[in-house]
Amino acid sequence: MVHALRRIHGAIRPGGIVADLRPDRFARPRQSRPQLPKIYWATDGRDRLQGVLDKVPENLRKHRAATRAVERVLQRGLFLLEGTETFPFRYHFRNVGVFERRLGTVWKDSVLRRSVHRRLQMVQKHSQAGHIVVIEPLRLNILRKR
Amino acid sequence: MKGCRRDPERTEVRVLRRHVSLKGADILEIGCGDGRLTRRIAHLARSVVATDPNEAYIVRAKAGTAASLQAKVRYRVAAAEDLRLPPQRFDVAILSWSL
């Protein structure tokens, strides 16, 4: 990752920007508990929390390494951290079936607990008008080339 | 994926634009996936080189890019570590969930 950042550093003009956009799993490399996506049932204009979406250890390791890589290039003076912002990135799923399909194809690094799955099935049964919202906390780091 | 909408509120691009001037910029996007963010920023940029290691994603990204944007967007299949990039070619590099 540091290697990739060095290459990118060479490809941008002096004073140019790297916008590092990714899930805000670990704000600091030594942070013990990761921030995980939260799963809601949205109905009547309200989001009701149903649980979190767990991630496999490999996903957590990768995100911790990314945070560490950014720290390293800042320490080496390649970039200046000009700003940072965290914000919610929302996925909307029409129903539990669509959500399950995403988990089985794109989100193979995610684990849906049985208890949360059951809760979603139950809430869908009782509130057909709603849908699933998954909120992934994202972080944007603005790195300016020195 | 049918029945799944990603960031229809466009929060991601709104936050990005709050911090980075994309207008008239030469942009390198790494980890473009199926081009979701690429399509949302391309109209602002002077040029976009968008890369992803997954060829199937690049095929979808190309297919989903409007004809009006195709002159300024170039898609490439490559991982960040393997990219051969010309020196000092870009104003902005966006790491789209790729670090």
mmCIF file of N, CA and C in Angstrom, chain A residues 20-137:
data_model
loop_
_atom_site.group_PDB
_atom_site.id
_atom_site.type_symbol
_atom_site.label_atom_id
_atom_site.label_comp_id
_atom_site.label_asym_id
_atom_site.label_seq_id
_atom_site.Cartn_x
_atom_site.Cartn_y
_atom_site.Cartn_z
ATOM 1 N N ASP A 20 -8.314 10.002 -0.390
ATOM 2 C CA ASP A 20 -8.362 8.611 0.083
ATOM 3 C C ASP A 20 -9.742 8.369 0.695
ATOM 4 N N LEU A 21 -10.533 7.609 -0.034
ATOM 5 C CA LEU A 21 -11.942 7.404 0.301
ATOM 6 C C LEU A 21 -12.159 5.934 0.606
ATOM 7 N N ARG A 22 -12.575 5.615 1.821
ATOM 8 C CA ARG A 22 -12.769 4.191 2.171
ATOM 9 C C ARG A 22 -13.552 4.070 3.464
ATOM 10 N N PRO A 23 -14.029 2.862 3.759
ATOM 11 C CA PRO A 23 -14.755 2.656 5.011
ATOM 12 C C PRO A 23 -13.911 3.075 6.210
ATOM 13 N N ASP A 24 -14.547 3.726 7.147
ATOM 14 C CA ASP A 24 -13.855 4.240 8.335
ATOM 15 C C ASP A 24 -13.782 3.138 9.395
ATOM 16 N N ARG A 25 -13.193 2.021 9.000
ATOM 17 C CA ARG A 25 -13.156 0.858 9.899
ATOM 18 C C ARG A 25 -12.293 1.142 11.129
ATOM 19 N N PHE A 26 -11.110 1.705 10.888
ATOM 20 C CA PHE A 26 -10.203 2.057 11.985
ATOM 21 C C PHE A 26 -9.695 3.483 11.760
ATOM 22 N N ALA A 27 -10.026 4.380 12.660
ATOM 23 C CA ALA A 27 -9.526 5.748 12.528
ATOM 24 C C ALA A 27 -8.028 5.778 12.813
ATOM 25 N N ARG A 28 -7.579 4.881 13.698
ATOM 26 C CA ARG A 28 -6.153 4.772 14.036
ATOM 27 C C ARG A 28 -5.762 3.292 13.935
ATOM 28 N N PRO A 29 -4.492 3.002 13.543
ATOM 29 C CA PRO A 29 -4.097 1.597 13.369
ATOM 30 C C PRO A 29 -4.229 0.769 14.643
ATOM 31 N N ARG A 30 -4.069 1.384 15.803
ATOM 32 C CA ARG A 30 -4.120 0.599 17.040
ATOM 33 C C ARG A 30 -5.507 0.575 17.689
ATOM 34 N N GLN A 31 -6.479 1.164 17.012
ATOM 35 C CA GLN A 31 -7.849 1.139 17.544
ATOM 36 C C GLN A 31 -8.304 -0.319 17.674
ATOM 37 N N SER A 32 -8.842 -0.684 18.828
ATOM 38 C CA SER A 32 -9.143 -2.101 19.055
ATOM 39 C C SER A 32 -10.442 -2.542 18.376
ATOM 40 N N ARG A 33 -11.488 -1.733 18.463
ATOM 41 C CA ARG A 33 -12.779 -2.169 17.892
ATOM 42 C C ARG A 33 -13.069 -1.464 16.573
ATOM 43 N N PRO A 34 -13.389 -2.255 15.548
ATOM 44 C CA PRO A 34 -13.678 -1.633 14.249
ATOM 45 C C PRO A 34 -15.069 -1.004 14.217
ATOM 46 N N GLN A 35 -15.219 -0.044 13.344
ATOM 47 C CA GLN A 35 -16.564 0.487 13.071
ATOM 48 C C GLN A 35 -17.167 -0.393 11.984
ATOM 49 N N LEU A 36 -18.336 -0.922 12.234
ATOM 50 C CA LEU A 36 -18.973 -1.834 11.278
ATOM 51 C C LEU A 36 -20.212 -1.187 10.674
ATOM 52 N N PRO A 37 -20.589 -1.623 9.462
ATOM 53 C CA PRO A 37 -21.826 -1.102 8.871
ATOM 54 C C PRO A 37 -23.026 -1.478 9.737
ATOM 55 N N LYS A 38 -23.993 -0.571 9.810
ATOM 56 C CA LYS A 38 -25.204 -0.841 10.589
ATOM 57 C C LYS A 38 -26.374 -1.109 9.640
ATOM 58 N N ILE A 39 -27.221 -2.011 10.079
ATOM 59 C CA ILE A 39 -28.347 -2.437 9.235
ATOM 60 C C ILE A 39 -29.645 -1.916 9.847
ATOM 61 N N TYR A 40 -30.425 -1.231 9.019
ATOM 62 C CA TYR A 40 -31.683 -0.635 9.489
ATOM 63 C C TYR A 40 -32.846 -1.160 8.654
ATOM 64 N N TRP A 41 -34.008 -1.087 9.235
ATOM 65 C CA TRP A 41 -35.240 -1.264 8.480
ATOM 66 C C TRP A 41 -35.873 0.122 8.369
ATOM 67 N N ALA A 42 -36.037 0.586 7.133
ATOM 68 C CA ALA A 42 -36.552 1.942 6.907
ATOM 69 C C ALA A 42 -38.028 1.880 6.542
ATOM 70 N N THR A 43 -38.806 2.563 7.330
ATOM 71 C CA THR A 43 -40.244 2.636 7.036
ATOM 72 C C THR A 43 -40.814 3.894 7.674
ATOM 73 N N ASP A 44 -41.815 4.456 7.041
ATOM 74 C CA ASP A 44 -42.459 5.690 7.525
ATOM 75 C C ASP A 44 -41.433 6.802 7.780
ATOM 76 N N GLY A 45 -40.414 6.893 6.936
ATOM 77 C CA GLY A 45 -39.420 7.955 7.073
ATOM 78 C C GLY A 45 -38.466 7.783 8.241
ATOM 79 N N ARG A 46 -38.482 6.604 8.865
ATOM 80 C CA ARG A 46 -37.579 6.366 10.004
ATOM 81 C C ARG A 46 -36.728 5.131 9.754
ATOM 82 N N ASP A 47 -35.474 5.189 10.235
ATOM 83 C CA ASP A 47 -34.592 4.021 10.154
ATOM 84 C C ASP A 47 -34.547 3.369 11.532
ATOM 85 N N ARG A 48 -34.885 2.076 11.582
ATOM 86 C CA ARG A 48 -34.843 1.367 12.864
ATOM 87 C C ARG A 48 -33.695 0.357 12.845
ATOM 88 N N LEU A 49 -32.776 0.497 13.787
ATOM 89 C CA LEU A 49 -31.579 -0.349 13.821
ATOM 90 C C LEU A 49 -31.939 -1.809 14.069
ATOM 91 N N GLN A 50 -31.374 -2.697 13.226
ATOM 92 C CA GLN A 50 -31.614 -4.141 13.384
ATOM 93 C C GLN A 50 -30.357 -4.890 13.823
ATOM 94 N N GLY A 51 -29.196 -4.290 13.586
ATOM 95 C CA GLY A 51 -27.949 -4.940 13.982
ATOM 96 C C GLY A 51 -26.782 -4.422 13.158
ATOM 97 N N VAL A 52 -25.635 -5.084 13.314
ATOM 98 C CA VAL A 52 -24.463 -4.675 12.534
ATOM 99 C C VAL A 52 -24.106 -5.787 11.551
ATOM 100 N N LEU A 53 -23.333 -5.401 10.543
ATOM 101 C CA LEU A 53 -22.846 -6.373 9.561
ATOM 102 C C LEU A 53 -21.388 -6.671 9.904
ATOM 103 N N ASP A 54 -21.133 -7.884 10.339
ATOM 104 C CA ASP A 54 -19.762 -8.251 10.718
ATOM 105 C C ASP A 54 -18.878 -8.400 9.485
ATOM 106 N N LYS A 55 -17.596 -8.248 9.711
ATOM 107 C CA LYS A 55 -16.617 -8.407 8.619
ATOM 108 C C LYS A 55 -15.632 -9.513 8.975
ATOM 109 N N VAL A 56 -15.148 -10.223 7.956
ATOM 110 C CA VAL A 56 -14.192 -11.312 8.212
ATOM 111 C C VAL A 56 -12.848 -10.697 8.624
ATOM 112 N N PRO A 57 -12.014 -11.458 9.361
ATOM 113 C CA PRO A 57 -10.736 -10.912 9.848
ATOM 114 C C PRO A 57 -9.867 -10.322 8.739
ATOM 115 N N GLU A 58 -9.887 -10.925 7.539
ATOM 116 C CA GLU A 58 -9.070 -10.427 6.433
ATOM 117 C C GLU A 58 -9.473 -8.984 6.058
ATOM 118 N N ASN A 59 -10.764 -8.724 6.082
ATOM 119 C CA ASN A 59 -11.241 -7.366 5.783
ATOM 120 C C ASN A 59 -10.712 -6.379 6.829
ATOM 121 N N LEU A 60 -10.771 -6.778 8.096
ATOM 122 C CA LEU A 60 -10.320 -5.885 9.172
ATOM 123 C C LEU A 60 -8.810 -5.660 9.077
ATOM 124 N N ARG A 61 -8.083 -6.727 8.747
ATOM 125 C CA ARG A 61 -6.627 -6.610 8.625
ATOM 126 C C ARG A 61 -6.261 -5.629 7.500
ATOM 127 N N LYS A 62 -6.990 -5.750 6.384
ATOM 128 C CA LYS A 62 -6.730 -4.881 5.226
ATOM 129 C C LYS A 62 -6.971 -3.406 5.568
ATOM 130 N N HIS A 63 -8.060 -3.155 6.276
ATOM 131 C CA HIS A 63 -8.376 -1.762 6.615
ATOM 132 C C HIS A 63 -7.400 -1.183 7.636
ATOM 133 N N ARG A 64 -6.977 -2.018 8.577
ATOM 134 C CA ARG A 64 -5.988 -1.548 9.551
ATOM 135 C C ARG A 64 -4.675 -1.205 8.826
ATOM 136 N N ALA A 65 -4.303 -2.059 7.845
ATOM 137 C CA ALA A 65 -3.069 -1.837 7.081
ATOM 138 C C ALA A 65 -3.166 -0.548 6.260
ATOM 139 N N ALA A 66 -4.342 -0.262 5.731
ATOM 140 C CA ALA A 66 -4.527 0.963 4.934
ATOM 141 C C ALA A 66 -4.329 2.198 5.810
ATOM 142 N N THR A 67 -4.895 2.161 7.006
ATOM 143 C CA THR A 67 -4.743 3.290 7.928
ATOM 144 C C THR A 67 -3.266 3.465 8.281
ATOM 145 N N ARG A 68 -2.580 2.345 8.475
ATOM 146 C CA ARG A 68 -1.149 2.390 8.817
ATOM 147 C C ARG A 68 -0.340 2.961 7.637
ATOM 148 N N ALA A 69 -0.708 2.559 6.406
ATOM 149 C CA ALA A 69 0.016 3.033 5.219
ATOM 150 C C ALA A 69 -0.095 4.551 5.080
ATOM 151 N N VAL A 70 -1.270 5.077 5.345
ATOM 152 C CA VAL A 70 -1.452 6.534 5.258
ATOM 153 C C VAL A 70 -0.594 7.217 6.320
ATOM 154 N N GLU A 71 -0.581 6.656 7.512
ATOM 155 C CA GLU A 71 0.258 7.222 8.586
ATOM 156 C C GLU A 71 1.731 7.257 8.168
ATOM 157 N N ARG A 72 2.167 6.171 7.507
ATOM 158 C CA ARG A 72 3.585 6.079 7.109
ATOM 159 C C ARG A 72 3.965 7.140 6.076
ATOM 160 N N VAL A 73 3.109 7.307 5.050
ATOM 161 C CA VAL A 73 3.491 8.283 4.009
ATOM 162 C C VAL A 73 3.443 9.709 4.553
ATOM 163 N N LEU A 74 2.606 9.917 5.560
ATOM 164 C CA LEU A 74 2.586 11.243 6.199
ATOM 165 C C LEU A 74 3.869 11.436 7.003
ATOM 166 N N GLN A 75 4.261 10.394 7.729
ATOM 167 C CA GLN A 75 5.497 10.476 8.523
ATOM 168 C C GLN A 75 6.714 10.694 7.623
ATOM 169 N N ARG A 76 6.697 10.078 6.437
ATOM 170 C CA ARG A 76 7.838 10.213 5.516
ATOM 171 C C ARG A 76 7.823 11.546 4.775
ATOM 172 N N GLY A 77 6.788 12.325 4.987
ATOM 173 C CA GLY A 77 6.751 13.663 4.411
ATOM 174 C C GLY A 77 6.354 13.720 2.948
ATOM 175 N N LEU A 78 5.781 12.636 2.418
ATOM 176 C CA LEU A 78 5.367 12.663 1.014
ATOM 177 C C LEU A 78 4.131 13.542 0.827
ATOM 178 N N PHE A 79 3.271 13.509 1.812
ATOM 179 C CA PHE A 79 2.013 14.259 1.744
ATOM 180 C C PHE A 79 1.779 14.997 3.050
ATOM 181 N N LEU A 80 0.870 15.971 2.944
ATOM 182 C CA LEU A 80 0.400 16.685 4.125
ATOM 183 C C LEU A 80 -1.083 16.363 4.271
ATOM 184 N N LEU A 81 -1.499 15.976 5.467
ATOM 185 C CA LEU A 81 -2.930 15.699 5.675
ATOM 186 C C LEU A 81 -3.656 17.038 5.785
ATOM 187 N N GLU A 82 -4.392 17.362 4.720
ATOM 188 C CA GLU A 82 -5.000 18.684 4.663
ATOM 189 C C GLU A 82 -6.395 18.714 5.283
ATOM 190 N N GLY A 83 -7.026 17.569 5.291
ATOM 191 C CA GLY A 83 -8.376 17.537 5.863
ATOM 192 C C GLY A 83 -8.884 16.122 5.953
ATOM 193 N N THR A 84 -9.912 15.955 6.747
ATOM 194 C CA THR A 84 -10.522 14.638 6.863
ATOM 195 C C THR A 84 -11.991 14.830 7.216
ATOM 196 N N GLU A 85 -12.813 13.940 6.701
ATOM 197 C CA GLU A 85 -14.247 14.032 7.015
ATOM 198 C C GLU A 85 -14.833 12.631 7.011
ATOM 199 N N THR A 86 -15.691 12.374 7.964
ATOM 200 C CA THR A 86 -16.400 11.093 7.973
ATOM 201 C C THR A 86 -17.868 11.359 7.649
ATOM 202 N N PHE A 87 -18.477 10.409 6.983
ATOM 203 C CA PHE A 87 -19.864 10.603 6.566
ATOM 204 C C PHE A 87 -20.515 9.252 6.311
ATOM 205 N N PRO A 88 -21.842 9.193 6.327
ATOM 206 C CA PRO A 88 -22.528 7.911 6.097
ATOM 207 C C PRO A 88 -22.759 7.648 4.609
ATOM 208 N N PHE A 89 -22.443 6.435 4.181
ATOM 209 C CA PHE A 89 -22.716 6.000 2.810
ATOM 210 C C PHE A 89 -23.843 4.983 2.895
ATOM 211 N N ARG A 90 -24.924 5.260 2.201
ATOM 212 C CA ARG A 90 -26.130 4.436 2.380
ATOM 213 C C ARG A 90 -26.382 3.516 1.187
ATOM 214 N N TYR A 91 -26.651 2.259 1.509
ATOM 215 C CA TYR A 91 -27.137 1.288 0.523
ATOM 216 C C TYR A 91 -28.610 1.057 0.826
ATOM 217 N N HIS A 92 -29.416 0.994 -0.212
ATOM 218 C CA HIS A 92 -30.838 0.706 -0.037
ATOM 219 C C HIS A 92 -31.155 -0.615 -0.742
ATOM 220 N N PHE A 93 -31.727 -1.543 0.002
ATOM 221 C CA PHE A 93 -32.113 -2.844 -0.576
ATOM 222 C C PHE A 93 -33.621 -2.971 -0.532
ATOM 223 N N ARG A 94 -34.191 -3.382 -1.660
ATOM 224 C CA ARG A 94 -35.650 -3.447 -1.761
ATOM 225 C C ARG A 94 -36.240 -4.436 -0.758
ATOM 226 N N ASN A 95 -35.518 -5.547 -0.542
ATOM 227 C CA ASN A 95 -36.026 -6.547 0.403
ATOM 228 C C ASN A 95 -34.880 -7.449 0.886
ATOM 229 N N VAL A 96 -35.212 -8.387 1.760
ATOM 230 C CA VAL A 96 -34.186 -9.271 2.342
ATOM 231 C C VAL A 96 -33.517 -10.118 1.249
ATOM 232 N N GLY A 97 -34.296 -10.535 0.261
ATOM 233 C CA GLY A 97 -33.750 -11.371 -0.815
ATOM 234 C C GLY A 97 -32.633 -10.662 -1.573
ATOM 235 N N VAL A 98 -32.850 -9.396 -1.892
ATOM 236 C CA VAL A 98 -31.819 -8.626 -2.615
ATOM 237 C C VAL A 98 -30.572 -8.472 -1.740
ATOM 238 N N PHE A 99 -30.801 -8.211 -0.454
ATOM 239 C CA PHE A 99 -29.690 -8.071 0.496
ATOM 240 C C PHE A 99 -28.886 -9.382 0.571
ATOM 241 N N GLU A 100 -29.589 -10.496 0.625
ATOM 242 C CA GLU A 100 -28.918 -11.811 0.681
ATOM 243 C C GLU A 100 -28.091 -12.038 -0.583
ATOM 244 N N ARG A 101 -28.633 -11.618 -1.733
ATOM 245 C CA ARG A 101 -27.896 -11.798 -2.995
ATOM 246 C C ARG A 101 -26.589 -11.004 -2.984
ATOM 247 N N ARG A 102 -26.664 -9.793 -2.437
ATOM 248 C CA ARG A 102 -25.450 -8.955 -2.353
ATOM 249 C C ARG A 102 -24.403 -9.638 -1.460
ATOM 250 N N LEU A 103 -24.879 -10.192 -0.353
ATOM 251 C CA LEU A 103 -23.966 -10.875 0.575
ATOM 252 C C LEU A 103 -23.322 -12.088 -0.095
ATOM 253 N N GLY A 104 -24.072 -12.746 -0.955
ATOM 254 C CA GLY A 104 -23.558 -13.957 -1.602
ATOM 255 C C GLY A 104 -22.665 -13.688 -2.798
ATOM 256 N N THR A 105 -22.665 -12.452 -3.281
ATOM 257 C CA THR A 105 -21.873 -12.157 -4.477
ATOM 258 C C THR A 105 -20.779 -11.116 -4.195
ATOM 259 N N VAL A 106 -21.195 -9.884 -3.957
ATOM 260 C CA VAL A 106 -20.217 -8.793 -3.807
ATOM 261 C C VAL A 106 -19.636 -8.726 -2.395
ATOM 262 N N TRP A 107 -20.466 -8.948 -1.399
ATOM 263 C CA TRP A 107 -20.031 -8.775 0.001
ATOM 264 C C TRP A 107 -19.649 -10.112 0.631
ATOM 265 N N LYS A 108 -18.730 -10.803 -0.013
ATOM 266 C CA LYS A 108 -18.311 -12.100 0.532
ATOM 267 C C LYS A 108 -17.447 -11.937 1.779
ATOM 268 N N ASP A 109 -16.989 -10.718 2.021
ATOM 269 C CA ASP A 109 -16.179 -10.463 3.220
ATOM 270 C C ASP A 109 -17.058 -10.034 4.412
ATOM 271 N N SER A 110 -18.360 -10.209 4.260
ATOM 272 C CA SER A 110 -19.291 -9.810 5.322
ATOM 273 C C SER A 110 -20.002 -11.033 5.891
ATOM 274 N N VAL A 111 -20.364 -10.928 7.148
ATOM 275 C CA VAL A 111 -21.066 -12.031 7.810
ATOM 276 C C VAL A 111 -22.324 -11.465 8.483
ATOM 277 N N LEU A 112 -23.463 -12.004 8.075
ATOM 278 C CA LEU A 112 -24.720 -11.572 8.686
ATOM 279 C C LEU A 112 -25.092 -12.569 9.790
ATOM 280 N N ARG A 113 -25.152 -12.067 11.004
ATOM 281 C CA ARG A 113 -25.501 -12.962 12.124
ATOM 282 C C ARG A 113 -26.917 -13.506 11.929
ATOM 283 N N ARG A 114 -27.101 -14.754 12.370
ATOM 284 C CA ARG A 114 -28.415 -15.392 12.232
ATOM 285 C C ARG A 114 -29.510 -14.587 12.912
ATOM 286 N N SER A 115 -29.171 -14.046 14.093
ATOM 287 C CA SER A 115 -30.177 -13.304 14.859
ATOM 288 C C SER A 115 -30.639 -12.060 14.086
ATOM 289 N N VAL A 116 -29.685 -11.408 13.410
ATOM 290 C CA VAL A 116 -30.034 -10.196 12.636
ATOM 291 C C VAL A 116 -30.842 -10.599 11.398
ATOM 292 N N HIS A 117 -30.432 -11.692 10.764
ATOM 293 C CA HIS A 117 -31.145 -12.199 9.592
ATOM 294 C C HIS A 117 -32.610 -12.500 9.950
ATOM 295 N N ARG A 118 -32.781 -13.178 11.077
ATOM 296 C CA ARG A 118 -34.150 -13.535 11.521
ATOM 297 C C ARG A 118 -34.970 -12.279 11.787
ATOM 298 N N ARG A 119 -34.311 -11.304 12.444
ATOM 299 C CA ARG A 119 -34.994 -10.035 12.762
ATOM 300 C C ARG A 119 -35.456 -9.338 11.471
ATOM 301 N N LEU A 120 -34.590 -9.341 10.459
ATOM 302 C CA LEU A 120 -34.939 -8.690 9.185
ATOM 303 C C LEU A 120 -36.109 -9.406 8.510
ATOM 304 N N GLN A 121 -36.076 -10.729 8.555
ATOM 305 C CA GLN A 121 -37.174 -11.493 7.942
ATOM 306 C C GLN A 121 -38.494 -11.191 8.656
ATOM 307 N N MET A 122 -38.399 -11.112 9.973
ATOM 308 C CA MET A 122 -39.586 -10.854 10.797
ATOM 309 C C MET A 122 -40.158 -9.459 10.518
ATOM 310 N N VAL A 123 -39.263 -8.481 10.510
ATOM 311 C CA VAL A 123 -39.728 -7.098 10.333
ATOM 312 C C VAL A 123 -40.299 -6.906 8.922
ATOM 313 N N GLN A 124 -39.722 -7.600 7.943
ATOM 314 C CA GLN A 124 -40.246 -7.514 6.569
ATOM 315 C C GLN A 124 -41.651 -8.121 6.486
ATOM 316 N N LYS A 125 -41.824 -9.213 7.206
ATOM 317 C CA LYS A 125 -43.116 -9.890 7.210
ATOM 318 C C LYS A 125 -44.217 -8.977 7.757
ATOM 319 N N HIS A 126 -43.842 -8.200 8.771
ATOM 320 C CA HIS A 126 -44.842 -7.340 9.422
ATOM 321 C C HIS A 126 -44.944 -5.946 8.813
ATOM 322 N N SER A 127 -43.975 -5.575 7.995
ATOM 323 C CA SER A 127 -43.988 -4.217 7.436
ATOM 324 C C SER A 127 -43.508 -4.267 5.993
ATOM 325 N N GLN A 128 -44.385 -4.709 5.114
ATOM 326 C CA GLN A 128 -44.028 -4.900 3.704
ATOM 327 C C GLN A 128 -43.622 -3.594 3.014
ATOM 328 N N ALA A 129 -44.062 -2.462 3.560
ATOM 329 C CA ALA A 129 -43.792 -1.185 2.896
ATOM 330 C C ALA A 129 -42.344 -0.719 3.072
ATOM 331 N N GLY A 130 -41.631 -1.293 4.024
ATOM 332 C CA GLY A 130 -40.271 -0.809 4.310
ATOM 333 C C GLY A 130 -39.208 -1.431 3.420
ATOM 334 N N HIS A 131 -37.994 -1.053 3.667
ATOM 335 C CA HIS A 131 -36.862 -1.655 2.966
ATOM 336 C C HIS A 131 -35.625 -1.602 3.862
ATOM 337 N N ILE A 132 -34.564 -2.304 3.444
ATOM 338 C CA ILE A 132 -33.329 -2.359 4.244
ATOM 339 C C ILE A 132 -32.397 -1.213 3.845
ATOM 340 N N VAL A 133 -31.817 -0.585 4.852
ATOM 341 C CA VAL A 133 -30.775 0.421 4.618
ATOM 342 C C VAL A 133 -29.525 -0.038 5.370
ATOM 343 N N VAL A 134 -28.424 -0.106 4.676
ATOM 344 C CA VAL A 134 -27.140 -0.411 5.332
ATOM 345 C C VAL A 134 -26.303 0.867 5.271
ATOM 346 N N ILE A 135 -25.847 1.297 6.432
ATOM 347 C CA ILE A 135 -25.043 2.522 6.470
ATOM 348 C C ILE A 135 -23.596 2.167 6.811
ATOM 349 N N GLU A 136 -22.747 2.435 5.827
ATOM 350 C CA GLU A 136 -21.305 2.208 5.998
ATOM 351 C C GLU A 136 -20.668 3.551 6.346
ATOM 352 N N PRO A 137 -19.997 3.666 7.491
ATOM 353 C CA PRO A 137 -19.305 4.920 7.777
ATOM 354 C C PRO A 137 -18.070 5.052 6.896
#
